Amino acid sequence: DAKTTQPTSMDCAEGRAANLPCNHSTISGNEYVYWYRQIHSQGPQYIIHGLKNNETNEMASLIITEDRKSSTLILPHATLRDTAVYYCIVKRAAGNKLTFGGGTRVLVKP
Amino acid sequence: NAGVTQTPKFQVLKTGQSMTLQCAQDMNHEYMSWYRQDPGMGLRLIHYSVGAGITDQGEVPNGYNVSRSTTEDFPLRLLSAAPSQTSVYFCASSRDRSEGNTIYFGEGSWLTVV
């Protein structure tokens, strides 16, 4: 599975959009980009995933560049409860093993 | 629908003791797995199963055994606990191995080996 690179941490103001970048320059054609988050002392929570096209659900939007070498997770209106570690994971099509990196520690401030 | 349920939530063991972490899911998922998470680190895969009767090793399998006698249950056994196994353990499940599949995690089991 391709390796991902994320900033170690970032702060965001409550009510503003949070844009979380992820680089995955070695991604292959059949690998999906997944985003999970882990709120302190809880199990990882699925947010969104995509292959080529941009995706949106009730939690977030995922923007994938045309060359698929990077992506951005957008939390449109961050709340204090969005404070968590966010993991960008590239997962190959065959199989369900997730390889977690260090993630981005997001702190939403009032 | 309880999702993925792990027990116990907290456990303290002495070195050399054995124990089993229980994991159950009620979503009829074929695929189940166990991860461990050390402080400040991401999750690492211990063992996984693609269906009843089938298990395989992940990234860090040493010191752990698993079995999958039913679709619902996937227990993780520590035969002789070591302090290096102090960690938070997460069980996960998903519908099958196909692409684009969402993986659901339990709330974790905190294990301390003294």
Short mmCIF file of C-alpha atoms in Angstrom, two decimals:
data_model
loop_
_atom_site.label_atom_id
_atom_site.label_comp_id
_atom_site.label_asym_id
_atom_site.label_seq_id
_atom_site.Cartn_x
_atom_site.Cartn_y
_atom_site.Cartn_z
CA ASP A 1 0.00 0.00 0.00
CA ALA A 2 1.16 3.52 -0.81
CA LYS A 3 2.62 5.67 1.94
CA THR A 4 0.98 8.94 2.93
CA THR A 5 2.43 12.16 4.31
CA GLN A 6 0.43 14.50 6.52
CA PRO A 7 1.30 17.54 8.64
CA THR A 8 1.81 16.60 12.27
CA SER A 9 -0.65 19.10 13.64
CA MET A 10 -2.85 22.06 12.80
CA ASP A 11 -5.19 24.43 14.57
CA CYS A 12 -8.55 25.58 13.31
CA ALA A 13 -11.01 28.22 14.52
CA GLU A 14 -14.45 27.00 15.52
CA GLY A 15 -16.99 27.61 12.75
CA ARG A 16 -14.35 27.90 10.05
CA ALA A 17 -13.48 25.33 7.42
CA ALA A 18 -10.62 22.98 8.21
CA ASN A 19 -8.53 21.87 5.25
CA LEU A 20 -6.37 18.83 5.91
CA PRO A 21 -3.79 17.99 3.23
CA CYS A 22 -2.38 14.57 2.43
CA ASN A 23 0.33 13.58 -0.03
CA HIS A 24 0.30 10.12 -1.57
CA SER A 25 2.62 10.50 -4.54
CA THR A 26 3.15 6.74 -5.00
CA ILE A 27 -0.53 5.86 -5.15
CA SER A 28 -1.41 3.29 -7.77
CA GLY A 29 -4.42 3.24 -10.04
CA ASN A 30 -6.58 0.87 -8.01
CA GLU A 31 -5.87 2.36 -4.58
CA TYR A 32 -8.50 4.32 -2.69
CA VAL A 33 -7.92 7.31 -0.42
CA TYR A 34 -9.58 6.88 2.96
CA TRP A 35 -9.92 9.30 5.85
CA TYR A 36 -10.49 8.21 9.42
CA ARG A 37 -10.36 10.19 12.62
CA GLN A 38 -9.71 9.19 16.20
CA ILE A 39 -11.10 11.23 19.01
CA HIS A 40 -9.20 10.83 22.24
CA SER A 41 -9.61 7.37 23.81
CA GLN A 42 -12.06 6.20 21.14
CA GLY A 43 -11.83 3.82 18.21
CA PRO A 44 -11.12 5.22 14.74
CA GLN A 45 -14.16 6.59 12.97
CA TYR A 46 -14.68 6.42 9.22
CA ILE A 47 -15.12 9.81 7.55
CA ILE A 48 -15.00 9.45 3.78
CA HIS A 49 -13.19 7.75 0.93
CA GLY A 50 -12.66 8.24 -2.79
CA LEU A 51 -10.91 6.88 -5.85
CA LYS A 52 -10.73 9.63 -8.48
CA ASN A 53 -13.67 11.98 -8.14
CA ASN A 54 -14.33 14.45 -5.38
CA GLU A 55 -16.68 13.12 -2.73
CA THR A 56 -18.98 14.72 -0.18
CA ASN A 57 -21.02 13.31 2.67
CA GLU A 58 -22.63 14.65 5.83
CA MET A 59 -19.30 14.84 7.61
CA ALA A 60 -16.82 16.17 5.09
CA SER A 61 -15.67 16.68 1.52
CA LEU A 62 -12.74 14.97 -0.13
CA ILE A 63 -10.87 16.69 -2.94
CA ILE A 64 -8.48 14.50 -4.93
CA THR A 65 -6.09 16.11 -7.42
CA GLU A 66 -6.31 15.06 -11.02
CA ASP A 67 -3.00 13.17 -10.85
CA ARG A 68 -4.20 11.57 -7.56
CA LYS A 69 -0.89 12.32 -5.87
CA SER A 70 -2.52 14.39 -3.14
CA SER A 71 -5.87 15.04 -1.54
CA THR A 72 -7.53 17.40 0.91
CA LEU A 73 -10.14 16.61 3.52
CA ILE A 74 -12.45 19.55 4.19
CA LEU A 75 -14.50 19.89 7.36
CA PRO A 76 -16.82 22.71 6.29
CA HIS A 77 -17.71 24.15 9.70
CA ALA A 78 -15.38 22.83 12.36
CA THR A 79 -16.75 22.37 15.88
CA LEU A 80 -14.95 21.69 19.13
CA ARG A 81 -16.02 18.05 18.81
CA ASP A 82 -13.96 17.76 15.63
CA THR A 83 -10.78 17.93 17.69
CA ALA A 84 -9.09 14.62 16.88
CA VAL A 85 -6.26 12.91 15.04
CA TYR A 86 -7.08 12.58 11.36
CA TYR A 87 -5.57 9.75 9.36
CA CYS A 88 -5.20 9.72 5.59
CA ILE A 89 -4.86 6.13 4.40
CA VAL A 90 -4.33 4.69 0.96
CA LYS A 91 -5.81 1.23 0.62
CA ARG A 92 -5.42 -1.10 -2.29
CA ALA A 93 -8.57 -2.44 -3.86
CA ALA A 94 -8.02 -6.10 -2.91
CA GLY A 95 -8.01 -6.51 0.83
CA ASN A 96 -9.12 -4.61 3.85
CA LYS A 97 -5.89 -3.96 5.73
CA LEU A 98 -5.45 -0.35 6.81
CA THR A 99 -1.93 1.02 7.27
CA PHE A 100 -2.02 3.95 9.67
CA GLY A 101 0.64 6.64 9.66
CA GLY A 102 1.05 9.33 12.30
CA GLY A 103 -1.95 11.38 11.21
CA THR A 104 -2.66 15.08 11.73
CA ARG A 105 -3.59 16.25 15.20
CA VAL A 106 -6.33 18.85 14.69
CA LEU A 107 -7.20 21.21 17.50
CA VAL A 108 -10.37 23.26 17.02
CA LYS A 109 -10.24 26.40 19.13
CA PRO A 110 -13.15 28.57 20.26
CA ASN B 1 -27.41 -2.88 16.24
CA ALA B 2 -24.42 -2.72 18.56
CA GLY B 3 -21.75 -2.67 15.85
CA VAL B 4 -18.34 -3.92 17.05
CA THR B 5 -18.22 -4.78 20.75
CA GLN B 6 -15.01 -5.36 22.66
CA THR B 7 -14.56 -6.74 26.16
CA PRO B 8 -13.02 -6.06 28.59
CA LYS B 9 -12.47 -2.34 28.26
CA PHE B 10 -9.68 -2.30 30.83
CA GLN B 11 -7.42 -5.11 32.05
CA VAL B 12 -4.26 -5.37 34.12
CA LEU B 13 -2.19 -8.53 33.75
CA LYS B 14 0.94 -9.81 35.39
CA THR B 15 3.84 -10.89 33.17
CA GLY B 16 3.32 -14.48 32.06
CA GLN B 17 -0.43 -14.54 32.55
CA SER B 18 -2.76 -15.40 29.71
CA MET B 19 -6.00 -13.78 28.70
CA THR B 20 -8.42 -13.37 25.83
CA LEU B 21 -9.75 -10.12 24.44
CA GLN B 22 -13.23 -10.65 23.08
CA CYS B 23 -14.62 -9.07 19.91
CA ALA B 24 -18.10 -9.51 18.51
CA GLN B 25 -19.94 -7.86 15.64
CA ASP B 26 -23.62 -8.08 14.77
CA MET B 27 -23.41 -6.77 11.21
CA ASN B 28 -22.76 -10.16 9.56
CA HIS B 29 -19.38 -8.89 8.39
CA GLU B 30 -17.01 -11.40 6.84
CA TYR B 31 -13.82 -9.52 7.50
CA MET B 32 -12.50 -8.93 11.04
CA SER B 33 -9.15 -7.76 12.33
CA TRP B 34 -7.22 -6.78 15.45
CA TYR B 35 -4.98 -3.73 15.74
CA ARG B 36 -2.83 -2.42 18.56
CA GLN B 37 -2.03 1.21 19.21
CA ASP B 38 0.92 2.30 21.32
CA PRO B 39 1.06 5.82 22.83
CA GLY B 40 1.39 8.54 20.18
CA MET B 41 1.42 6.02 17.35
CA GLY B 42 -0.92 4.90 14.62
CA LEU B 43 -2.65 1.53 14.65
CA ARG B 44 -0.76 -1.61 13.61
CA LEU B 45 -2.42 -4.77 12.33
CA ILE B 46 -1.94 -7.89 14.47
CA HIS B 47 -4.13 -10.58 12.87
CA TYR B 48 -7.06 -10.63 10.52
CA SER B 49 -9.72 -13.00 9.24
CA VAL B 50 -11.54 -13.00 5.90
CA GLY B 51 -14.22 -15.40 7.09
CA ALA B 52 -15.09 -18.14 9.56
CA GLY B 53 -12.28 -20.68 9.83
CA ILE B 54 -9.74 -18.45 8.06
CA THR B 55 -7.12 -16.31 9.81
CA ASP B 56 -3.83 -14.73 8.79
CA GLN B 57 -1.02 -12.69 10.29
CA GLY B 58 -0.70 -8.93 10.07
CA GLU B 59 2.24 -6.65 10.73
CA VAL B 60 2.87 -7.53 14.41
CA PRO B 61 1.52 -11.06 15.12
CA ASN B 62 4.13 -12.35 17.56
CA GLY B 63 2.74 -13.16 21.01
CA TYR B 64 -0.87 -13.30 19.84
CA ASN B 65 -3.18 -16.06 18.66
CA VAL B 66 -6.59 -15.78 17.02
CA SER B 67 -9.36 -18.07 15.87
CA ARG B 68 -12.59 -17.51 13.95
CA SER B 69 -15.07 -20.27 14.70
CA THR B 70 -18.10 -18.10 13.94
CA THR B 71 -18.79 -15.10 11.73
CA GLU B 72 -19.67 -12.96 14.73
CA ASP B 73 -16.69 -13.54 17.04
CA PHE B 74 -12.95 -12.98 16.68
CA PRO B 75 -11.12 -13.39 20.01
CA LEU B 76 -7.49 -12.36 20.49
CA ARG B 77 -5.43 -14.50 22.88
CA LEU B 78 -2.29 -13.56 24.73
CA LEU B 79 -0.71 -16.83 25.85
CA SER B 80 2.05 -15.36 28.04
CA ALA B 81 1.69 -11.63 28.51
CA ALA B 82 4.77 -9.40 28.34
CA PRO B 83 5.17 -5.72 29.30
CA SER B 84 5.75 -4.95 25.60
CA GLN B 85 2.12 -5.93 25.00
CA THR B 86 0.89 -3.02 27.08
CA SER B 87 -1.21 -1.18 24.55
CA VAL B 88 -4.71 -0.28 23.40
CA TYR B 89 -6.30 -2.97 21.26
CA PHE B 90 -8.93 -2.30 18.62
CA CYS B 91 -11.08 -4.81 16.84
CA ALA B 92 -12.48 -3.95 13.41
CA SER B 93 -14.89 -5.47 10.93
CA SER B 94 -16.15 -4.91 7.40
CA ARG B 95 -18.53 -6.52 4.98
CA ASP B 96 -15.99 -8.17 2.70
CA ARG B 97 -12.69 -7.58 1.01
CA SER B 98 -13.97 -5.54 -1.87
CA GLU B 99 -12.69 -2.13 -2.68
CA GLY B 100 -14.34 0.95 -1.30
CA ASN B 101 -15.51 -0.90 1.80
CA THR B 102 -15.98 0.90 5.12
CA ILE B 103 -14.21 -0.61 8.13
CA TYR B 104 -15.85 -0.23 11.54
CA PHE B 105 -13.88 -0.17 14.78
CA GLY B 106 -14.72 -1.09 18.35
CA GLU B 107 -14.11 1.29 21.24
CA GLY B 108 -10.86 -0.34 22.32
CA SER B 109 -9.49 -2.49 25.13
CA TRP B 110 -6.82 -0.96 27.38
CA LEU B 111 -4.32 -3.61 28.48
CA THR B 112 -1.52 -3.06 30.99
CA VAL B 113 1.04 -5.80 31.65
CA VAL B 114 3.05 -5.33 34.84
#
